[in-house]
Short mmCIF file of C-alpha atoms in Angstrom, two decimals:
data_model
loop_
_atom_site.label_atom_id
_atom_site.label_comp_id
_atom_site.label_asym_id
_atom_site.label_seq_id
_atom_site.Cartn_x
_atom_site.Cartn_y
_atom_site.Cartn_z
CA MET Z 144 -15.73 48.17 -6.94
CA ARG Z 145 -16.78 46.51 -10.55
CA LEU Z 146 -17.33 47.66 -13.66
CA PHE Z 147 -20.19 45.47 -15.75
CA GLY Z 148 -22.56 46.65 -18.68
CA THR Z 149 -25.82 46.02 -19.53
CA LYS Z 150 -27.47 46.51 -22.89
CA ILE Z 151 -31.13 48.25 -22.87
CA GLY Z 152 -32.46 47.97 -26.34
CA HIS Z 153 -29.52 47.88 -28.53
CA GLN Z 154 -27.89 50.29 -25.92
CA GLU Z 155 -24.96 48.94 -23.85
CA ILE Z 156 -24.29 50.92 -20.75
CA ASN Z 157 -20.74 50.75 -18.54
CA VAL Z 158 -20.62 52.30 -15.44
CA ASN Z 159 -18.35 51.61 -12.43
CA ASN Z 160 -20.62 49.78 -9.56
CA GLN Z 161 -20.44 48.22 -6.25
CA SER Z 162 -22.47 45.16 -7.29
CA SER Z 163 -23.27 42.63 -10.03
CA PRO Z 164 -25.91 40.23 -11.43
CA ALA Z 165 -27.45 37.09 -10.27
CA CYS Z 166 -29.53 34.87 -12.67
CA ARG Z 167 -31.93 31.82 -13.00
CA SER Z 168 -31.54 28.73 -15.04
CA LYS Z 169 -34.55 29.58 -17.08
CA TYR Z 170 -34.17 33.52 -17.50
CA ALA Z 171 -31.14 35.77 -17.08
CA VAL Z 172 -32.56 37.74 -14.12
CA VAL Z 173 -31.31 40.74 -13.61
CA HIS Z 174 -31.72 42.39 -10.15
CA ARG Z 175 -30.36 44.33 -7.09
CA HIS Z 176 -27.14 44.64 -9.14
CA LEU Z 177 -28.98 45.97 -12.51
CA THR Z 178 -30.76 48.24 -10.10
CA ASN Z 179 -27.96 49.85 -8.67
CA LEU Z 180 -25.90 49.88 -12.13
CA LEU Z 181 -29.00 51.88 -13.54
CA LEU Z 182 -29.23 54.33 -10.41
CA ALA Z 183 -25.58 55.03 -10.73
CA ALA Z 184 -26.18 55.77 -14.39
CA PHE Z 185 -28.85 58.36 -13.75
CA THR Z 186 -27.01 59.96 -10.49
CA LEU Z 187 -23.50 59.89 -12.66
CA ALA Z 188 -22.49 58.72 -9.09
CA ALA Z 189 -19.02 59.19 -8.74
CA LEU Z 190 -17.60 55.68 -7.92
CA PRO Z 191 -14.01 54.62 -7.78
CA ALA Z 192 -13.12 51.68 -10.39
CA THR Z 193 -11.30 48.42 -9.46
CA ALA Z 194 -11.42 45.28 -8.13
CA ARG Z 195 -14.75 42.91 -8.95
CA PRO Z 196 -15.13 41.44 -12.42
CA ILE Z 197 -17.10 42.84 -15.26
CA GLU Z 198 -20.36 41.41 -16.26
CA HIS Z 199 -22.41 41.80 -19.54
CA PHE Z 200 -25.99 41.25 -19.71
CA THR Z 201 -28.95 42.32 -22.08
CA LEU Z 202 -32.70 42.69 -20.89
CA PRO Z 203 -35.16 40.54 -22.46
CA ASP Z 204 -37.74 41.73 -24.80
CA TRP Z 205 -40.76 42.25 -22.74
CA SER Z 206 -43.60 41.94 -25.07
CA THR Z 207 -42.72 38.34 -25.46
CA THR Z 208 -41.67 37.18 -22.03
CA GLU Z 209 -44.32 35.42 -20.59
CA VAL Z 210 -45.31 34.92 -16.22
CA ALA Z 211 -46.19 31.54 -15.16
CA ASP Z 212 -48.79 30.38 -12.54
CA ARG Z 213 -47.87 27.30 -10.75
CA ASP Z 214 -50.26 25.80 -8.56
CA LEU Z 215 -48.76 24.87 -5.36
CA GLY Z 216 -51.75 23.86 -3.81
CA GLY Z 217 -53.92 25.10 -0.61
CA GLY Z 218 -54.69 27.89 -2.27
CA VAL Z 219 -50.58 29.06 -3.05
CA HIS Z 220 -49.67 30.16 -6.35
CA MET Z 221 -45.86 31.20 -7.66
CA MET Z 222 -45.86 33.14 -10.12
CA GLU Z 223 -42.29 32.61 -12.21
CA SER Z 224 -40.91 34.87 -14.85
CA TYR Z 225 -37.55 37.20 -15.59
CA GLY Z 226 -37.39 38.81 -12.18
CA GLY Z 227 -37.93 37.49 -8.72
CA ASN Z 228 -40.95 34.75 -7.96
CA ASN Z 229 -43.86 35.95 -6.33
CA GLY Z 230 -46.21 34.31 -4.38
CA VAL Z 231 -50.32 34.57 -4.33
CA VAL Z 232 -53.26 34.11 -2.18
CA VAL Z 233 -56.42 34.73 -2.94
CA GLY Z 234 -58.45 36.02 -0.01
CA GLU Z 235 -62.27 37.07 0.26
CA ASP Z 236 -61.87 40.75 0.35
CA GLY Z 237 -58.50 40.81 -1.83
CA VAL Z 238 -55.06 39.35 -2.65
CA LEU Z 239 -51.92 38.80 -1.12
CA LEU Z 240 -49.05 39.46 -3.29
CA VAL Z 241 -45.41 38.69 -2.11
CA ASP Z 242 -42.75 40.51 -4.27
CA ALA Z 243 -43.59 43.14 -7.04
CA GLU Z 244 -41.91 42.14 -9.92
CA TRP Z 245 -40.41 44.19 -12.88
CA PRO Z 246 -42.74 46.97 -13.90
CA GLN Z 247 -42.70 46.23 -17.37
CA LEU Z 248 -44.20 42.90 -16.55
CA ASN Z 249 -47.05 44.16 -14.25
CA ALA Z 250 -49.62 43.96 -16.50
CA LYS Z 251 -48.76 40.25 -17.38
CA LEU Z 252 -48.65 39.45 -13.80
CA ARG Z 253 -51.91 41.30 -12.93
CA ALA Z 254 -53.72 39.19 -16.13
CA ARG Z 255 -52.65 35.78 -14.36
CA ILE Z 256 -53.70 37.41 -10.94
CA ALA Z 257 -57.13 38.45 -12.34
CA ALA Z 258 -57.26 34.57 -13.86
CA LEU Z 259 -57.88 33.40 -10.37
CA SER Z 260 -59.69 36.13 -8.74
CA PRO Z 261 -61.30 39.34 -9.91
CA LEU Z 262 -60.76 41.03 -6.67
CA PRO Z 263 -57.51 43.43 -6.35
CA VAL Z 264 -54.05 43.11 -4.57
CA ARG Z 265 -54.49 44.30 -1.28
CA TYR Z 266 -51.28 43.65 0.53
CA LEU Z 267 -48.03 43.44 -1.38
CA VAL Z 268 -45.00 42.10 0.79
CA ASP Z 269 -41.39 42.74 -0.04
CA THR Z 270 -39.00 40.46 0.58
CA HIS Z 271 -35.97 42.85 0.37
CA TRP Z 272 -35.26 45.87 -1.67
CA HIS Z 273 -33.83 44.74 -5.02
CA TRP Z 274 -35.44 46.20 -7.96
CA ASP Z 275 -36.64 43.03 -9.52
CA HIS Z 276 -38.79 42.36 -6.24
CA VAL Z 277 -39.89 46.02 -5.59
CA GLY Z 278 -40.05 47.49 -9.30
CA GLY Z 279 -43.78 47.17 -9.41
CA ASN Z 280 -44.51 48.62 -5.71
CA GLY Z 281 -45.93 51.88 -7.17
CA LEU Z 282 -47.97 50.51 -9.99
CA TRP Z 283 -49.68 48.22 -6.96
CA ALA Z 284 -50.09 50.73 -4.77
CA ARG Z 285 -52.10 52.93 -7.24
CA THR Z 286 -54.34 50.65 -7.38
CA GLY Z 287 -54.96 49.96 -3.49
CA ALA Z 288 -52.20 47.80 -2.28
CA VAL Z 289 -50.69 48.44 0.70
CA ILE Z 290 -47.03 47.73 0.71
CA LEU Z 291 -45.19 45.58 3.68
CA SER Z 292 -41.60 45.14 4.33
CA SER Z 293 -38.80 44.66 7.14
CA PRO Z 294 -37.53 48.16 8.23
CA GLN Z 295 -34.18 47.60 6.70
CA THR Z 296 -35.53 47.18 3.21
CA ARG Z 297 -37.92 50.20 3.68
CA ARG Z 298 -34.86 52.17 4.73
CA HIS Z 299 -33.04 51.03 1.59
CA ILE Z 300 -35.65 51.93 -0.90
CA VAL Z 301 -35.99 55.73 0.65
CA GLU Z 302 -32.39 55.88 0.52
CA ALA Z 303 -32.14 54.77 -3.34
CA GLN Z 304 -34.91 57.05 -4.43
CA ARG Z 305 -33.29 60.33 -2.02
CA ALA Z 306 -29.73 59.24 -4.02
CA SER Z 307 -31.91 59.14 -7.61
CA THR Z 308 -32.31 61.78 -10.18
CA ALA Z 309 -33.85 58.88 -12.49
CA PRO Z 310 -36.87 59.82 -14.85
CA ALA Z 311 -40.20 58.34 -13.97
CA GLY Z 312 -40.64 54.60 -14.58
CA GLN Z 313 -36.80 53.91 -14.14
CA PRO Z 314 -35.16 51.99 -10.81
CA TYR Z 315 -35.63 54.15 -7.91
CA ALA Z 316 -37.06 57.31 -9.17
CA ARG Z 317 -38.52 59.37 -6.24
CA ASP Z 318 -41.68 57.82 -5.54
CA THR Z 319 -43.57 57.90 -2.45
CA ARG Z 320 -46.08 55.78 -3.27
CA ALA Z 321 -43.61 52.74 -3.86
CA VAL Z 322 -42.22 52.83 -0.32
CA PRO Z 323 -43.42 50.65 2.26
CA VAL Z 324 -46.37 51.69 4.80
CA ILE Z 325 -46.28 49.13 7.07
CA THR Z 326 -42.91 47.61 8.47
CA VAL Z 327 -43.06 43.90 10.26
CA GLY Z 328 -41.03 41.66 12.18
CA ASN Z 329 -40.52 37.90 12.96
CA GLY Z 330 -43.43 36.33 13.97
CA ASP Z 331 -45.85 38.97 12.60
CA GLN Z 332 -48.84 37.36 10.85
CA LEU Z 333 -51.60 38.38 8.09
CA HIS Z 334 -54.59 35.71 7.47
CA VAL Z 335 -56.02 36.05 4.21
CA GLY Z 336 -57.73 32.96 2.04
CA GLY Z 337 -57.61 30.45 4.97
CA GLN Z 338 -54.01 30.71 5.03
CA THR Z 339 -52.21 32.10 8.02
CA ILE Z 340 -49.19 33.99 6.42
CA GLU Z 341 -46.06 33.77 9.00
CA ILE Z 342 -43.70 36.33 8.53
CA ILE Z 343 -39.91 35.02 9.26
CA LYS Z 344 -37.15 38.05 9.66
CA VAL Z 345 -34.36 36.35 8.54
CA PRO Z 346 -30.81 37.29 9.99
CA PRO Z 347 -28.42 39.20 7.82
CA ALA Z 348 -27.85 36.65 4.72
CA HIS Z 349 -28.49 37.84 1.29
CA THR Z 350 -29.55 41.61 2.66
CA ASP Z 351 -29.81 42.78 6.06
CA GLY Z 352 -33.38 42.88 5.64
CA ASP Z 353 -34.47 39.74 4.07
CA LEU Z 354 -37.94 38.46 4.84
CA ALA Z 355 -38.92 34.69 4.29
CA ILE Z 356 -43.04 33.91 4.23
CA ARG Z 357 -44.63 30.96 5.49
CA TYR Z 358 -47.64 30.03 4.25
CA VAL Z 359 -48.64 27.83 7.51
CA GLU Z 360 -51.74 25.42 5.99
CA ALA Z 361 -50.34 25.26 2.77
CA ASN Z 362 -46.64 23.87 4.25
CA VAL Z 363 -45.15 26.65 1.34
CA ILE Z 364 -42.28 28.69 2.23
CA GLN Z 365 -40.98 31.56 -0.05
CA THR Z 366 -37.38 32.59 0.75
CA GLY Z 367 -37.05 35.63 -1.43
CA ASP Z 368 -33.41 35.85 -2.59
CA THR Z 369 -32.11 34.30 0.60
CA PHE Z 370 -32.41 31.17 -1.66
CA PHE Z 371 -32.12 30.51 -5.48
CA HIS Z 372 -32.56 27.15 -6.74
CA GLY Z 373 -29.91 25.93 -9.18
CA PHE Z 374 -27.12 28.46 -9.55
CA TYR Z 375 -24.87 30.38 -7.78
CA PRO Z 376 -26.16 33.01 -5.23
CA ASP Z 377 -26.22 36.91 -5.15
CA ILE Z 378 -24.77 38.33 -1.74
CA ASP Z 379 -25.39 41.80 -1.39
CA ILE Z 380 -22.48 42.77 0.83
CA ASP Z 381 -22.74 46.40 0.74
CA HIS Z 382 -25.99 46.12 2.19
CA GLY Z 383 -25.57 43.97 5.28
CA GLY Z 384 -25.73 40.23 3.28
CA THR Z 385 -23.05 37.81 4.37
CA ILE Z 386 -21.87 34.37 3.22
CA ASP Z 387 -22.02 33.03 6.63
CA GLY Z 388 -25.55 34.24 7.43
CA MET Z 389 -26.58 32.59 4.10
CA ILE Z 390 -24.91 29.49 5.43
CA ALA Z 391 -26.51 29.44 8.55
CA TRP Z 392 -29.85 30.61 7.35
CA TYR Z 393 -29.93 27.27 5.86
CA ASP Z 394 -30.00 25.18 8.69
CA THR Z 395 -33.10 27.00 9.85
CA LEU Z 396 -34.76 26.85 6.50
CA TYR Z 397 -34.31 23.11 6.71
CA ALA Z 398 -35.62 22.67 10.01
CA MET Z 399 -38.87 24.51 9.02
CA CYS Z 400 -39.69 22.41 6.46
CA ASP Z 401 -40.75 18.70 6.49
CA ALA Z 402 -40.48 16.37 3.52
CA ARG Z 403 -43.79 17.64 1.77
CA THR Z 404 -42.71 21.00 1.98
CA LYS Z 405 -42.73 23.22 -1.12
CA ILE Z 406 -40.11 26.06 -1.43
CA ILE Z 407 -40.64 29.18 -3.39
CA PRO Z 408 -37.15 30.28 -4.24
CA GLY Z 409 -36.04 34.14 -5.16
CA HIS Z 410 -35.12 32.31 -8.77
CA GLY Z 411 -35.39 29.34 -10.35
CA SER Z 412 -37.81 25.96 -9.94
CA VAL Z 413 -40.05 25.40 -6.81
CA ALA Z 414 -37.41 23.71 -4.32
CA THR Z 415 -37.25 20.89 -1.21
CA ARG Z 416 -35.91 20.88 1.70
CA ASP Z 417 -33.23 18.45 0.10
CA ASP Z 418 -32.36 21.18 -2.48
CA VAL Z 419 -31.59 23.46 0.60
CA LYS Z 420 -29.19 21.28 2.23
CA THR Z 421 -27.67 20.84 -1.21
CA TYR Z 422 -26.85 24.57 -1.62
CA GLN Z 423 -25.66 24.63 1.65
CA ALA Z 424 -22.89 22.12 1.04
CA MET Z 425 -22.10 24.05 -1.55
CA LEU Z 426 -21.73 27.41 -0.17
CA LYS Z 427 -19.49 25.82 2.68
CA THR Z 428 -17.26 24.79 0.24
CA VAL Z 429 -17.18 27.98 -1.74
CA ARG Z 430 -16.39 29.80 1.64
CA SER Z 431 -13.97 27.03 2.86
CA ARG Z 432 -11.70 27.76 -0.60
CA VAL Z 433 -11.83 31.15 -0.28
CA ALA Z 434 -10.84 31.40 3.37
CA ALA Z 435 -7.93 28.98 2.42
CA ALA Z 436 -6.72 31.26 -0.24
CA ILE Z 437 -7.43 34.30 2.16
CA ALA Z 438 -4.98 32.52 5.19
CA LYS Z 439 -2.70 31.77 1.88
CA GLY Z 440 -2.06 35.49 1.35
CA LEU Z 441 -3.53 35.49 -2.33
CA THR Z 442 -4.95 38.59 -3.39
CA GLU Z 443 -8.60 38.93 -4.64
CA GLU Z 444 -7.23 38.88 -8.45
CA GLN Z 445 -4.88 35.93 -7.66
CA LEU Z 446 -7.83 33.91 -6.03
CA ILE Z 447 -10.01 34.76 -9.56
CA ALA Z 448 -7.12 33.83 -11.39
CA ALA Z 449 -7.03 30.26 -9.97
CA HIS Z 450 -10.21 29.17 -10.77
CA PRO Z 451 -10.97 27.30 -7.83
CA LEU Z 452 -14.59 26.59 -8.35
CA ASP Z 453 -13.84 24.82 -11.74
CA ASP Z 454 -15.56 21.72 -10.47
CA LEU Z 455 -18.93 23.63 -8.94
CA ASP Z 456 -19.37 25.37 -11.87
CA VAL Z 457 -20.27 22.40 -13.69
CA ALA Z 458 -23.46 21.85 -11.56
CA TRP Z 459 -23.99 25.69 -10.58
CA GLY Z 460 -21.87 28.07 -12.88
CA GLY Z 461 -24.36 28.03 -15.83
CA ASN Z 462 -25.94 31.33 -15.67
CA LEU Z 463 -25.21 34.98 -15.72
CA MET Z 464 -24.23 34.50 -12.14
CA LYS Z 465 -20.71 33.37 -12.50
CA GLN Z 466 -17.67 32.07 -10.72
CA PRO Z 467 -15.64 35.11 -10.72
CA TYR Z 468 -18.26 37.20 -9.04
CA LEU Z 469 -18.94 35.03 -6.23
CA LEU Z 470 -15.38 34.74 -5.08
CA ALA Z 471 -15.04 38.30 -5.33
CA ILE Z 472 -18.06 38.96 -2.96
CA VAL Z 473 -17.05 35.82 -0.44
CA TYR Z 474 -13.51 37.26 -0.62
CA GLU Z 475 -14.38 40.69 0.45
CA ASP Z 476 -16.82 39.21 2.94
CA LEU Z 477 -14.42 37.40 4.41
CA LYS Z 478 -11.89 40.16 4.44
CA ARG Z 479 -14.17 42.85 6.41
CA PRO Z 480 -13.49 43.06 10.27
CA ARG Z 481 -15.81 40.95 11.98
CA ALA Z 482 -17.59 42.50 15.42
CA ARG Z 483 -16.41 40.76 18.50
#
């Protein structure tokens, strides 16, 4: 468990929670961890305190937060803002949107999409269940979007809503329209705007329900939060994520790319396959150092106090996602019993 806080407006909230925030280079990104924090606050869940380090963050002024359109070619656009990156493809009878953004940015995201096409969003794919990727689900569904996800993502959303007593508009407030209505698996395809949209079910990595999206003709791959560009990852070990799954996934992701492939990360700027290899090497180093500390018998607190990632912080630690949290989740993941 860990204790961390967030400021909403000028009020700071501190609750005990199992999770932590992550961020991106241009904007501080608060996703599943803020979601769980708020859910815990609204449900007043009794959660034991100890362990993972404290995080503090502040939500932005939504009125001044912009959504940028990155044209990746081949009819694929990346929308970049405070939350998770979005993929957009315009078809003849509607728009495909990948990930739903924070609900507070729904109007601005709609405006960006409307500049590309007057047609409505017809399909919405959730790459995973964290709030900055699914917070707008209900709003899109109410204007005709059909929501697709992995079975695991749908289950996590349903369970979060079932546990919630949050008022309407808050994370995981009960809303049947926000729940995916179609579950998809590896190799399923959609055909929109001259693009073959291939669904890739990622083995447990960031969560147990991650989807990656391959825009085949455009040579673009969208990773959801299985890959961040330029800073430490988040691994949702409480919902099936694993450090080993993240590292293994990058071999698969790299093999799917060529030198011209553009990668839409969960957070951060457009990346290439070389960035994937660099990121994998960083995570291998993190894992190796944490595993060595465990082999020496260090506790989680002793590991964090030793600052074993200070050299990596120069390149990877300049965001809200900090070394202590990463060490904690990797330590706890590696200490868990492995299936034989």
